[in-house]
Coordinates of C-alpha atoms in Angstrom, one line a residue:
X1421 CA 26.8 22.5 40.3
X1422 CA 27.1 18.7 40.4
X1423 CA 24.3 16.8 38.9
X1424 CA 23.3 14.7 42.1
X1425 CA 23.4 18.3 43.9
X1426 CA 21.0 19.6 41.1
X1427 CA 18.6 16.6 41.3
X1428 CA 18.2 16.8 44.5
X1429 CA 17.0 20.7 44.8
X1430 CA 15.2 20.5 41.9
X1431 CA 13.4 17.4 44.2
X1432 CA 12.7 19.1 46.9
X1433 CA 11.6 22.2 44.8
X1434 CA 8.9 20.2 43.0
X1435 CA 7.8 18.6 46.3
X1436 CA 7.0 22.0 47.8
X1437 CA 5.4 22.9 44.8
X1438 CA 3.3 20.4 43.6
X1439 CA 0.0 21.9 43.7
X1440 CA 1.2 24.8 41.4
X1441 CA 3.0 22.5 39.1
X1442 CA 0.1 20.3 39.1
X1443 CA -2.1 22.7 37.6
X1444 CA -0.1 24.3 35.6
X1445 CA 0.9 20.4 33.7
X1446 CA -3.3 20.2 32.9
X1447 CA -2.5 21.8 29.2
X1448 CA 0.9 19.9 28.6
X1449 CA -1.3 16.4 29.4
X1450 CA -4.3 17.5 27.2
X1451 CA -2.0 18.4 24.1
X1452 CA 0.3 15.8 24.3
X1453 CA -2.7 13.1 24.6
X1454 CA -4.2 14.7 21.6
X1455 CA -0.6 14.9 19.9
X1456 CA 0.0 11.0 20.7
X1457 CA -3.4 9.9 20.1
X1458 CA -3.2 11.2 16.6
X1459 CA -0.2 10.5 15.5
X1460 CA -0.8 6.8 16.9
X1461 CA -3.7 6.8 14.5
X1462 CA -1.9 8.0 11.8
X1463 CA 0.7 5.2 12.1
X1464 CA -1.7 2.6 12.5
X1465 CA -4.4 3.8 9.5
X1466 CA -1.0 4.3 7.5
X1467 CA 0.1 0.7 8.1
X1468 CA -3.0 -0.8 7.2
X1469 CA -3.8 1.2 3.7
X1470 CA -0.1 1.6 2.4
X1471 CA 0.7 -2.1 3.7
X1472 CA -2.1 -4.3 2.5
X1473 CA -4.5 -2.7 0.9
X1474 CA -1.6 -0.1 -1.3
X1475 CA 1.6 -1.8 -1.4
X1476 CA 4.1 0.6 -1.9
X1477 CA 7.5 -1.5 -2.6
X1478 CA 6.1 -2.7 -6.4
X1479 CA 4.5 -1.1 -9.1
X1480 CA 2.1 -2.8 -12.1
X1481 CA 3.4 -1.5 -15.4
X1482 CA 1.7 -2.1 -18.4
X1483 CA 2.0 -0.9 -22.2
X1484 CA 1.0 2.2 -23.5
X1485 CA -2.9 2.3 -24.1
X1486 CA -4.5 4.6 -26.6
X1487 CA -7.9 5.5 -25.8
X1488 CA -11.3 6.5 -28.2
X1489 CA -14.6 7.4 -26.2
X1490 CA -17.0 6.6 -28.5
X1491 CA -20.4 7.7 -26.6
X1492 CA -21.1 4.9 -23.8
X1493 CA -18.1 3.5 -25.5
X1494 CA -14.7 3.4 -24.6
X1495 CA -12.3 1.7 -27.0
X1496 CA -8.6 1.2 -25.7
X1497 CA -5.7 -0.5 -27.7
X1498 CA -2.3 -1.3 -26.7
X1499 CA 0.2 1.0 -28.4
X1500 CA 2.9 -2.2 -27.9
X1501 CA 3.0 -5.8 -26.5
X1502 CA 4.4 -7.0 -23.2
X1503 CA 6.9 -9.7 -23.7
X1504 CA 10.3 -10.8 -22.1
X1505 CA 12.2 -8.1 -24.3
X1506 CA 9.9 -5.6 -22.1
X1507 CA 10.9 -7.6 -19.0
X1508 CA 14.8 -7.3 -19.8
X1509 CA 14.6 -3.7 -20.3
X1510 CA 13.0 -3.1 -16.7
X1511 CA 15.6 -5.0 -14.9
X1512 CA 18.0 -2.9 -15.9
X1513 CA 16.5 0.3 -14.2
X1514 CA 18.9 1.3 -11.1
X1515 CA 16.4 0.9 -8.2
X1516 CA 14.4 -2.2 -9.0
X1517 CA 15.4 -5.6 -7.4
X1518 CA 12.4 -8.0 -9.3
X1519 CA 10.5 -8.0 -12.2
X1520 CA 7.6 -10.8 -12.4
X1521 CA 5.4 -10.9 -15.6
X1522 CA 1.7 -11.7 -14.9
X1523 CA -0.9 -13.1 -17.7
X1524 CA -4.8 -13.0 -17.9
X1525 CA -6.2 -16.5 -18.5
X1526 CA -8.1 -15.7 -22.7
X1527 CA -10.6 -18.4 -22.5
X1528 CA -13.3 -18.3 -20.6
X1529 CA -13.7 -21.0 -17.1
X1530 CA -16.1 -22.2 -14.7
X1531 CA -15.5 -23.4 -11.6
X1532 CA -17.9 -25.9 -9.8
X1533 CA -17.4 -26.7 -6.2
X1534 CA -18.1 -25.1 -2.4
X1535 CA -20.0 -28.0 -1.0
X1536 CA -17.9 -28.8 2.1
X1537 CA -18.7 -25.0 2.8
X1538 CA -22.8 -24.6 2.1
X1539 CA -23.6 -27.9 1.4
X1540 CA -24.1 -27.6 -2.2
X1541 CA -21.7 -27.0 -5.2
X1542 CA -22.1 -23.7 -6.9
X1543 CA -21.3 -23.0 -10.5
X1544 CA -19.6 -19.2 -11.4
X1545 CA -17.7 -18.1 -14.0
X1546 CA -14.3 -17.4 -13.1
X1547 CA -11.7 -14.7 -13.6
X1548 CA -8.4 -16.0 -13.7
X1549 CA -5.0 -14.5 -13.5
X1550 CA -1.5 -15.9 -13.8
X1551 CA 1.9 -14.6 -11.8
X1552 CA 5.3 -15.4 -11.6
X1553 CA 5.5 -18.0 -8.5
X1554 CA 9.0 -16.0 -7.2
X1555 CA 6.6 -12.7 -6.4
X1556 CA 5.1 -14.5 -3.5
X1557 CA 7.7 -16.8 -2.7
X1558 CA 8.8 -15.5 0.4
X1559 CA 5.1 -15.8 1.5
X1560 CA 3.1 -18.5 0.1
X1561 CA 6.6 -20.7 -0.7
X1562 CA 6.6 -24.0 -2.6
X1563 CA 3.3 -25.2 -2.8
X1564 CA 2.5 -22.1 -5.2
X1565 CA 4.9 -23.9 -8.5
X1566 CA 4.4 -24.0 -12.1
X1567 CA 3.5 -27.1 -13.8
X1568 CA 6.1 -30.0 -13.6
X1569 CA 8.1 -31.1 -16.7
X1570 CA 6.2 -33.8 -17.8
X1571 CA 8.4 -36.8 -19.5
X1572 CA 7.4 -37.5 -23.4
X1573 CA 5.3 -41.0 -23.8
X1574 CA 4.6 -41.1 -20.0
X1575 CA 1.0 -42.3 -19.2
X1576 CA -0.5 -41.1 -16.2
X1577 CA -1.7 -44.0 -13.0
X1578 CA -4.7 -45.4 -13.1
X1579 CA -6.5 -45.0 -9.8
X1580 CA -9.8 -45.1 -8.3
X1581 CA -9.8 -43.0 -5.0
X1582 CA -8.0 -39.9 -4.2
X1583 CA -5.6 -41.9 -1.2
X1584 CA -3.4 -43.6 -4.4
X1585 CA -2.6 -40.8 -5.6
X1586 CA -0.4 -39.3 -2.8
X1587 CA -0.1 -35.4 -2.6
X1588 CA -2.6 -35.6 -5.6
X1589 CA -6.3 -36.6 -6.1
X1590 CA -8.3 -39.3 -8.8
X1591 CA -9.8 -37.7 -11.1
X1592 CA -11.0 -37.6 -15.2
X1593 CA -7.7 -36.5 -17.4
X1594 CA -7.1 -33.4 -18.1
X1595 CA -9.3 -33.4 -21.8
X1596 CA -12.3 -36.1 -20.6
X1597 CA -12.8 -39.2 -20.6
X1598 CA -14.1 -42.2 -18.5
X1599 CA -11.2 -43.7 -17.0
X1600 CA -10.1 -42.0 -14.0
X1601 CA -6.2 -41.1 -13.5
X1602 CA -3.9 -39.8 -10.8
X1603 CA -3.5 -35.8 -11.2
X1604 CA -1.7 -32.6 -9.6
X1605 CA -3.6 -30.3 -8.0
X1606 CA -3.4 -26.8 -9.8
X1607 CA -2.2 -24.2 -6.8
X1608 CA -3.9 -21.1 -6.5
X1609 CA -4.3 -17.9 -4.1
X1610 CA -7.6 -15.9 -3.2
X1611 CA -6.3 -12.1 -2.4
X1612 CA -7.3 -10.8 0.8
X1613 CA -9.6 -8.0 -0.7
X1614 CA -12.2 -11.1 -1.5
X1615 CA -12.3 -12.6 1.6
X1616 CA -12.4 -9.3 3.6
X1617 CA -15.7 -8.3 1.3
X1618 CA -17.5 -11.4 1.7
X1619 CA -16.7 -11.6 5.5
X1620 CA -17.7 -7.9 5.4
X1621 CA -20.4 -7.3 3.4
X1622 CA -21.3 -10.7 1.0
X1623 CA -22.3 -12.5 4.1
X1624 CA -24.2 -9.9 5.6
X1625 CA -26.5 -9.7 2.3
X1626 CA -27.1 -13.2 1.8
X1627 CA -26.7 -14.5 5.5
X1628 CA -23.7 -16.7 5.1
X1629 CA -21.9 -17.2 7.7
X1630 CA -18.0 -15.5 8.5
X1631 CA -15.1 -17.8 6.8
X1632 CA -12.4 -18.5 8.9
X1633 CA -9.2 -18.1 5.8
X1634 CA -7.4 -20.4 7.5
X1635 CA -10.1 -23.0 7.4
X1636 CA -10.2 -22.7 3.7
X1637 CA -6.6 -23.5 3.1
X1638 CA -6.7 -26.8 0.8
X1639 CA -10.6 -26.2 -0.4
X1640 CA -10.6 -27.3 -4.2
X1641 CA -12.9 -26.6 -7.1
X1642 CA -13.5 -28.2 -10.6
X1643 CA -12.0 -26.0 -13.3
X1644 CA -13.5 -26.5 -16.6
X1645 CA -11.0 -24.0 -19.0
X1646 CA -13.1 -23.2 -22.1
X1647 CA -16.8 -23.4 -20.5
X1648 CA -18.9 -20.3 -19.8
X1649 CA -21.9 -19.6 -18.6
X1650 CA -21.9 -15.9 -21.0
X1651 CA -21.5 -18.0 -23.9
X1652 CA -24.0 -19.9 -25.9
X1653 CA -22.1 -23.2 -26.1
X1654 CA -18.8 -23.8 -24.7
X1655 CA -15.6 -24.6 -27.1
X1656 CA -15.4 -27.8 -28.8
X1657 CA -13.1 -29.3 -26.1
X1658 CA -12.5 -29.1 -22.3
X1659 CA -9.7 -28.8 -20.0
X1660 CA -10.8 -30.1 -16.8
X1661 CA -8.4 -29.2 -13.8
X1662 CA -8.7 -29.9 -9.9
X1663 CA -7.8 -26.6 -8.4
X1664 CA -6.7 -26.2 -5.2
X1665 CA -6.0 -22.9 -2.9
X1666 CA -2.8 -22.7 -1.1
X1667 CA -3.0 -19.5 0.3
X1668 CA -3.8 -15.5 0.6
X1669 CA -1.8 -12.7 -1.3
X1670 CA -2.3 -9.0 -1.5
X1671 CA -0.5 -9.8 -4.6
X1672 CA -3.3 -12.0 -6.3
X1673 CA -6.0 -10.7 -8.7
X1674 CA -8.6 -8.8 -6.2
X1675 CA -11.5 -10.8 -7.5
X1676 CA -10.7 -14.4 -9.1
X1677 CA -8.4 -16.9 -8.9
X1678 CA -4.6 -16.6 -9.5
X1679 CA -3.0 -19.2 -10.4
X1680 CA 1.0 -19.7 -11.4
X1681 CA 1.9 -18.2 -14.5
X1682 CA 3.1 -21.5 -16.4
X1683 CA -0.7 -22.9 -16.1
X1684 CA -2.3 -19.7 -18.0
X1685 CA 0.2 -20.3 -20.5
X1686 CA -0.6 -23.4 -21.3
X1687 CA -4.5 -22.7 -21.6
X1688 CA -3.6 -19.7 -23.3
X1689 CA -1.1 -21.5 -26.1
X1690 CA -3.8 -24.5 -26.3
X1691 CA -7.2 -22.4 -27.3
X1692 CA -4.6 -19.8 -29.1
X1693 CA -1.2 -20.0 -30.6
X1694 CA 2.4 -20.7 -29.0
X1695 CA 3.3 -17.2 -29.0
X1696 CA 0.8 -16.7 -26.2
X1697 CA 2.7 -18.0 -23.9
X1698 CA 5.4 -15.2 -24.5
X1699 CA 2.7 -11.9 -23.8
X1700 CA 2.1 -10.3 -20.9
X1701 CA -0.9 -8.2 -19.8
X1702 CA 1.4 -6.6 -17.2
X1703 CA 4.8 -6.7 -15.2
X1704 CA 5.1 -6.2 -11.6
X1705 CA 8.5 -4.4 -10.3
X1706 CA 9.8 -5.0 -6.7
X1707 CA 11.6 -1.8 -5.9
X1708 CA 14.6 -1.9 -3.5
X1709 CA 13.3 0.7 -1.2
X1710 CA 10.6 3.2 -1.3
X1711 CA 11.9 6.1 -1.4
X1712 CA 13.3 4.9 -4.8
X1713 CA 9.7 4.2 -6.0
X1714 CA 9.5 8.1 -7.6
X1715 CA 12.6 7.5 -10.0
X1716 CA 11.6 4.2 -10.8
X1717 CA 8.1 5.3 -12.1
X1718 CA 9.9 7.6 -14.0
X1719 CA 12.4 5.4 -15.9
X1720 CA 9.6 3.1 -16.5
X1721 CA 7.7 6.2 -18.5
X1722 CA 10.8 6.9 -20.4
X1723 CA 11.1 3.0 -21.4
X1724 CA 7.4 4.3 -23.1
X1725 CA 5.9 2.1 -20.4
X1726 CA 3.0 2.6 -18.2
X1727 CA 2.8 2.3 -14.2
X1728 CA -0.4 1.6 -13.4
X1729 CA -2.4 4.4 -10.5
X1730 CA -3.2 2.2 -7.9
X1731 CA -4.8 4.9 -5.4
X1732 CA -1.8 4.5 -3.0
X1733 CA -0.2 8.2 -3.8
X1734 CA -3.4 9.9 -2.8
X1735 CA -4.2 7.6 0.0
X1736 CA -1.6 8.4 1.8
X1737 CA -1.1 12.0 1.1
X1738 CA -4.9 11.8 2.6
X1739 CA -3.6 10.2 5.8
X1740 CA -0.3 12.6 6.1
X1741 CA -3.0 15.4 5.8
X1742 CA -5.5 13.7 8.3
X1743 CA -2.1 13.7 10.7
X1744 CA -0.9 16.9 9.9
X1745 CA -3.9 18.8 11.0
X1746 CA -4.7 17.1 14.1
X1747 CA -1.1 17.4 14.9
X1748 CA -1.2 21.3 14.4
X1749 CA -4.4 21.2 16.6
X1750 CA -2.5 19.4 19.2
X1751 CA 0.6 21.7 19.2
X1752 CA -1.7 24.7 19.4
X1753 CA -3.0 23.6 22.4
X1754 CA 0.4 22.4 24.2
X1755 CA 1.8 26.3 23.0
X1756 CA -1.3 28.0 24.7
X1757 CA -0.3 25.4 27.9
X1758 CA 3.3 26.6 27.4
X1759 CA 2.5 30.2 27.8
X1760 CA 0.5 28.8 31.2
X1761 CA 4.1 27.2 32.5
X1762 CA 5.3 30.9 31.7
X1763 CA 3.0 32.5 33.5
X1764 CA 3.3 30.1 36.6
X1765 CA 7.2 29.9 37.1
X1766 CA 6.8 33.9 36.7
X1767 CA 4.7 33.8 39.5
X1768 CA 7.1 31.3 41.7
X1769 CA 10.2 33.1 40.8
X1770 CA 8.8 36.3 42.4
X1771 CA 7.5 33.7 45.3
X1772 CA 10.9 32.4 45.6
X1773 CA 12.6 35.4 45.6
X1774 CA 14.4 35.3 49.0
X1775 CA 15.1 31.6 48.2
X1776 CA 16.9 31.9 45.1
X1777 CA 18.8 35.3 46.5
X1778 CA 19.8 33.0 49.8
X1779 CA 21.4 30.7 46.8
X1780 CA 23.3 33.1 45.4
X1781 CA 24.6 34.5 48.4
X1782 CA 26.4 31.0 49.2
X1783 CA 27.9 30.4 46.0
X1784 CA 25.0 29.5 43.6
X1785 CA 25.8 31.1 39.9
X1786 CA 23.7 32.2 37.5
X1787 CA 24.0 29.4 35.5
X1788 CA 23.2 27.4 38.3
X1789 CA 19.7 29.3 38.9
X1790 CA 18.9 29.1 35.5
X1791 CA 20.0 25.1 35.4
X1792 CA 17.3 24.4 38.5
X1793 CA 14.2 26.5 36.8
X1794 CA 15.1 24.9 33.4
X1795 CA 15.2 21.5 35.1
X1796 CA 12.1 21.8 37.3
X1797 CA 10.2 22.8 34.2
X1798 CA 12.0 19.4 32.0
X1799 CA 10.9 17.4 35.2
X1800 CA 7.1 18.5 34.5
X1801 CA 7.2 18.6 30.9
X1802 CA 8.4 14.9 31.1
X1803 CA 5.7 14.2 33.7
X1804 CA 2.7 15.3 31.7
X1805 CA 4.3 14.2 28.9
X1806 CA 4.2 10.7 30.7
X1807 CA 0.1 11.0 31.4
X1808 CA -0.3 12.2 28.3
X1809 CA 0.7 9.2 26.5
X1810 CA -0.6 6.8 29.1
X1811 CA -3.8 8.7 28.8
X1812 CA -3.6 8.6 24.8
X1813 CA -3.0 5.0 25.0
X1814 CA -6.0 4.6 27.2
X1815 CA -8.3 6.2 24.5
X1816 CA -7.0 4.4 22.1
X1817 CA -8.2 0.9 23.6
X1818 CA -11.6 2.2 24.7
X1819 CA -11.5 3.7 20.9
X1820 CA -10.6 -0.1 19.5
X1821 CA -13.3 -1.6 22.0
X1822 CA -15.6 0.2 21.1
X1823 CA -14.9 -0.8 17.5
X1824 CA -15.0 -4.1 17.8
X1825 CA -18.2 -4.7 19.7
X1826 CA -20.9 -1.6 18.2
X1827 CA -19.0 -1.2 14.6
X1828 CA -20.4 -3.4 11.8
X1829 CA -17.7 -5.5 9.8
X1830 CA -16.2 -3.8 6.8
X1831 CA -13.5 -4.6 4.2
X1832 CA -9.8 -5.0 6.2
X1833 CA -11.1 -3.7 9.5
X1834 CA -8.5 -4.0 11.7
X1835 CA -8.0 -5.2 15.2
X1836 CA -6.4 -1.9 16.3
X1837 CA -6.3 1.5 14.6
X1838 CA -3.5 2.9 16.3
X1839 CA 0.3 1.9 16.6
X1840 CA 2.3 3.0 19.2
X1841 CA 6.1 3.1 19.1
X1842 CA 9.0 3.7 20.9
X1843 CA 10.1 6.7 18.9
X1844 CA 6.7 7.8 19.0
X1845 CA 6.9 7.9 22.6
X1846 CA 10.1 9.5 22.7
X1847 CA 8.7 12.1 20.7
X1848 CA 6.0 13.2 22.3
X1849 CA 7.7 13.2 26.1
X1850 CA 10.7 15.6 24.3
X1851 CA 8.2 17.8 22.9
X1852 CA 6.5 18.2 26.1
X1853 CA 9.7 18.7 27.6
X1854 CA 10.5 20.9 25.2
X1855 CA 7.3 23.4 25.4
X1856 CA 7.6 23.8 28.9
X1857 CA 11.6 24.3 29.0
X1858 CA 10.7 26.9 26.4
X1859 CA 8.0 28.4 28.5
X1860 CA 10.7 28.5 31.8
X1861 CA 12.7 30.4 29.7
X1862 CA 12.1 33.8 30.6
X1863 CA 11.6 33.1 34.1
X1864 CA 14.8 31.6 34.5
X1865 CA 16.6 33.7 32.9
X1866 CA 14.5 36.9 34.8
X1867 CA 15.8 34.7 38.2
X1868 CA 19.5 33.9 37.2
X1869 CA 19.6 38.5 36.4
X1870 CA 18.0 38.7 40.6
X1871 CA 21.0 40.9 42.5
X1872 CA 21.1 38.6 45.6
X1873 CA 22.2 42.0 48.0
X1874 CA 18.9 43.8 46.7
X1875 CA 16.7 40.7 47.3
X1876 CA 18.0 39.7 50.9
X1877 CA 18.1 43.7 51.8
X1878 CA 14.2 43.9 50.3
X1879 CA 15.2 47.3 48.3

């Protein structure tokens, strides 16, 4: 039987018979909403803990760390240094495609500043990281550099305001002193953990109002490296530093400052000795792809290297679980609505009986029965299939209004929960058409076996 020919009885079959199909889709829509809806979720949760919050292309590694509890005690020490020898060695494992050392800043710093925001400067002690500037380069691009080579017996201009100066401000140098000189802003990045806790929950406790992130782009604080507010009195000399922020990573520190790697060297190597510059407190490794993540981790423990457990292993085997269930409920409940298409095209094929033996009296074959019950079942499946996301989709965006209006702020809330995509779409309207082709089975196949002389003589 031609396809056009097919079409068009299969047509006119579910024309005749679109109350019976009509009830008989109910289950299909309900499951594959639920199935949809779900996995939509899934998707959309998954995107936002495993892509911002749990990066899964890189992994921290840091060195082996003996540990001795010693009642509310805990005593750790590093088995081995990080260094560049450290660095060269993880390059070399098949799989990885960066390596970037990062180094905490050993002196303590304040930073004074925050009157453009609340009207007043603040004074906190900071916690400062460095980083390699070529693990956010793709992101945060220039403006996040290491320190420029500075020419030997070059004095720096003389200024008064910040406008002669250029791209930099006026300011005391960089160890005191009364006569004010052009400087460089230090670059630095805020991760988007801190904002999202102070925009929701900081604020909220000390009624502040929301930050806008992109408002703060090019806010600057005083730095003063070797002052603390812990400490009795602060070390014999200062490093003041204009730091400015240039942007938001997921890959700086969560709470602090990150600044470029060559700046923390320098503090580090003044207040301590040269080969400070040369040790690392860890090593982030950019992995190709990350399915490749599992092999890396383990050449990195066989290097007698550490990969740091940043939560993102369990967090999602939480979310595939979350999915998994929901999705079992869901197919559950499309089965059950399967076993309802049985039942119905049972009960049309006996309905149809003289039809169907009228067919096969004027040249319709078996195959060709078969090929019209099969389709008019595919046709519904795809129909309630079609609700069924359209009706999923619906939820989800009374689901994400209702979000965004009654439920308070909270760390990375998103603007949507759920992510629907084209394969996802494609997935649920095949396995609706697939349930109900597999529920038409039998009744095809009892109407393609009908002996068209007994049906149109009634014995």
């Amino acid at each position: 039987m031609k396809f056009s020919k097919l079409t068009r009885i299969v047509g006119a079959n579910l024309r005749s018979n679109a109350v019976h199909f009509l009830l008989a889709s109910i289950g299909v829509v309900v499951g594959i909403a639920a199935f949809a809806f779900f996995l939509a979720l899934g998707a959309g949760v998954r995107s936002v803990v495993l892509g911002k919050i749990f990066p899964l292309d890189q992994l921290e590694v840091v060195a082996e760390t003996l540990s001795l509890d010693l009642g509310p005690l805990s005593l750790g020490m590093a088995s081995d240094v990080l260094d560049d020898a450290s660095a060269d060695k993880l390059r070399t494992i098949a799989g990885v495609r960066g390596v970037y050392p990062k180094m905490k800043l050993t002196v303590p710093a304040v930073a004074v500043g925050g009157k453009q925001l609340i009207g007043n400067d603040l004074r906190t002690e900071l916690i400062v990281d460095g980083i390699d500037p070529g693990l956010v380069a793709d992101e945060i691009g220039p403006a996040f550099h290491d320190p420029p080579a500075v020419t030997p017996g070059s004095q720096p201009q003389g200024c008064k305001q910040d406008k002669e100066c250029g791209a930099g401000y006026c300011g005391r140098p960089r160890e005191g002193g009364p006569t004010l000189v052009c400087r460089e802003y230090v670059p630095a990045l805020v991760s988007h953990h801190l904002v999202e806790i102070y925009n929701g929950s900081l604020r909220r406790a000390y009624s502040l109002p929301r930050l806008n992130p992109d408002f703060l782009l090019g806010l600057s604080v005083e730095m003063k490296v070797g002052a603390s507010m812990v400490e009795a009195s602060a070390r014999d000399a200062l490093l003041y530093e204009r730091v400015k922020l240039v942007g938001f990573s997921d890959k700086a520190i969560t709470l602090g400052l990150t600044l470029p790697r060559g700046y923390v060297a320098g503090y580090n190597v003044h207040y301590g000795t040269p080969e400070a510059a040369t040790r690392y407190h860890s090593i982030v490794v950019k992995v190709v792809a990350k399915d490749q993540v599992a092999a890396v981790a383990k050449a990195i423990q066989e290097l007698d290297l550490e990969v740091t457990d940043s939560g993102a292993e369990q967090a999602g085997m939480l979310i595939t679980v979350f999915v998994l269930v929901f999705s079992l409920l869901s197919t559950i409940i499309v089965g059950i609505a399967a076993v309802n298409i049985m039942h119905v095209f049972f009960m049309m094929v006996y309905e149809r009986q003289r039809e169907i033996g009228i067919m096969r009296a004027v040249g319709a074959s078996r195959g060709d029965i078969r090929l019209i019950i099969l389709g008019e079942a595919a046709c519904v499946g795809l129909a309630a299939g079609t609700v069924g996301v359209l009706l999923a989709w619906a939820a989800s965006l009374g689901f994400d209004a209702v979000s965004a209006n009654y439920v308070p702020d909270f760390p990375y809330k998103p603007t949507t929960y759920f992510m629907f995509t084209w394969d996802l779409v494609l997935l649920a309207l095949g396995f609706a058409a697939g349930f109900c082709v597999l529920g038409a089975w039998l009744p095809a196949r009892r109407a393609a076996r009908m002996d068209p002389a007994a049906v149109l003589t009634g014995r």
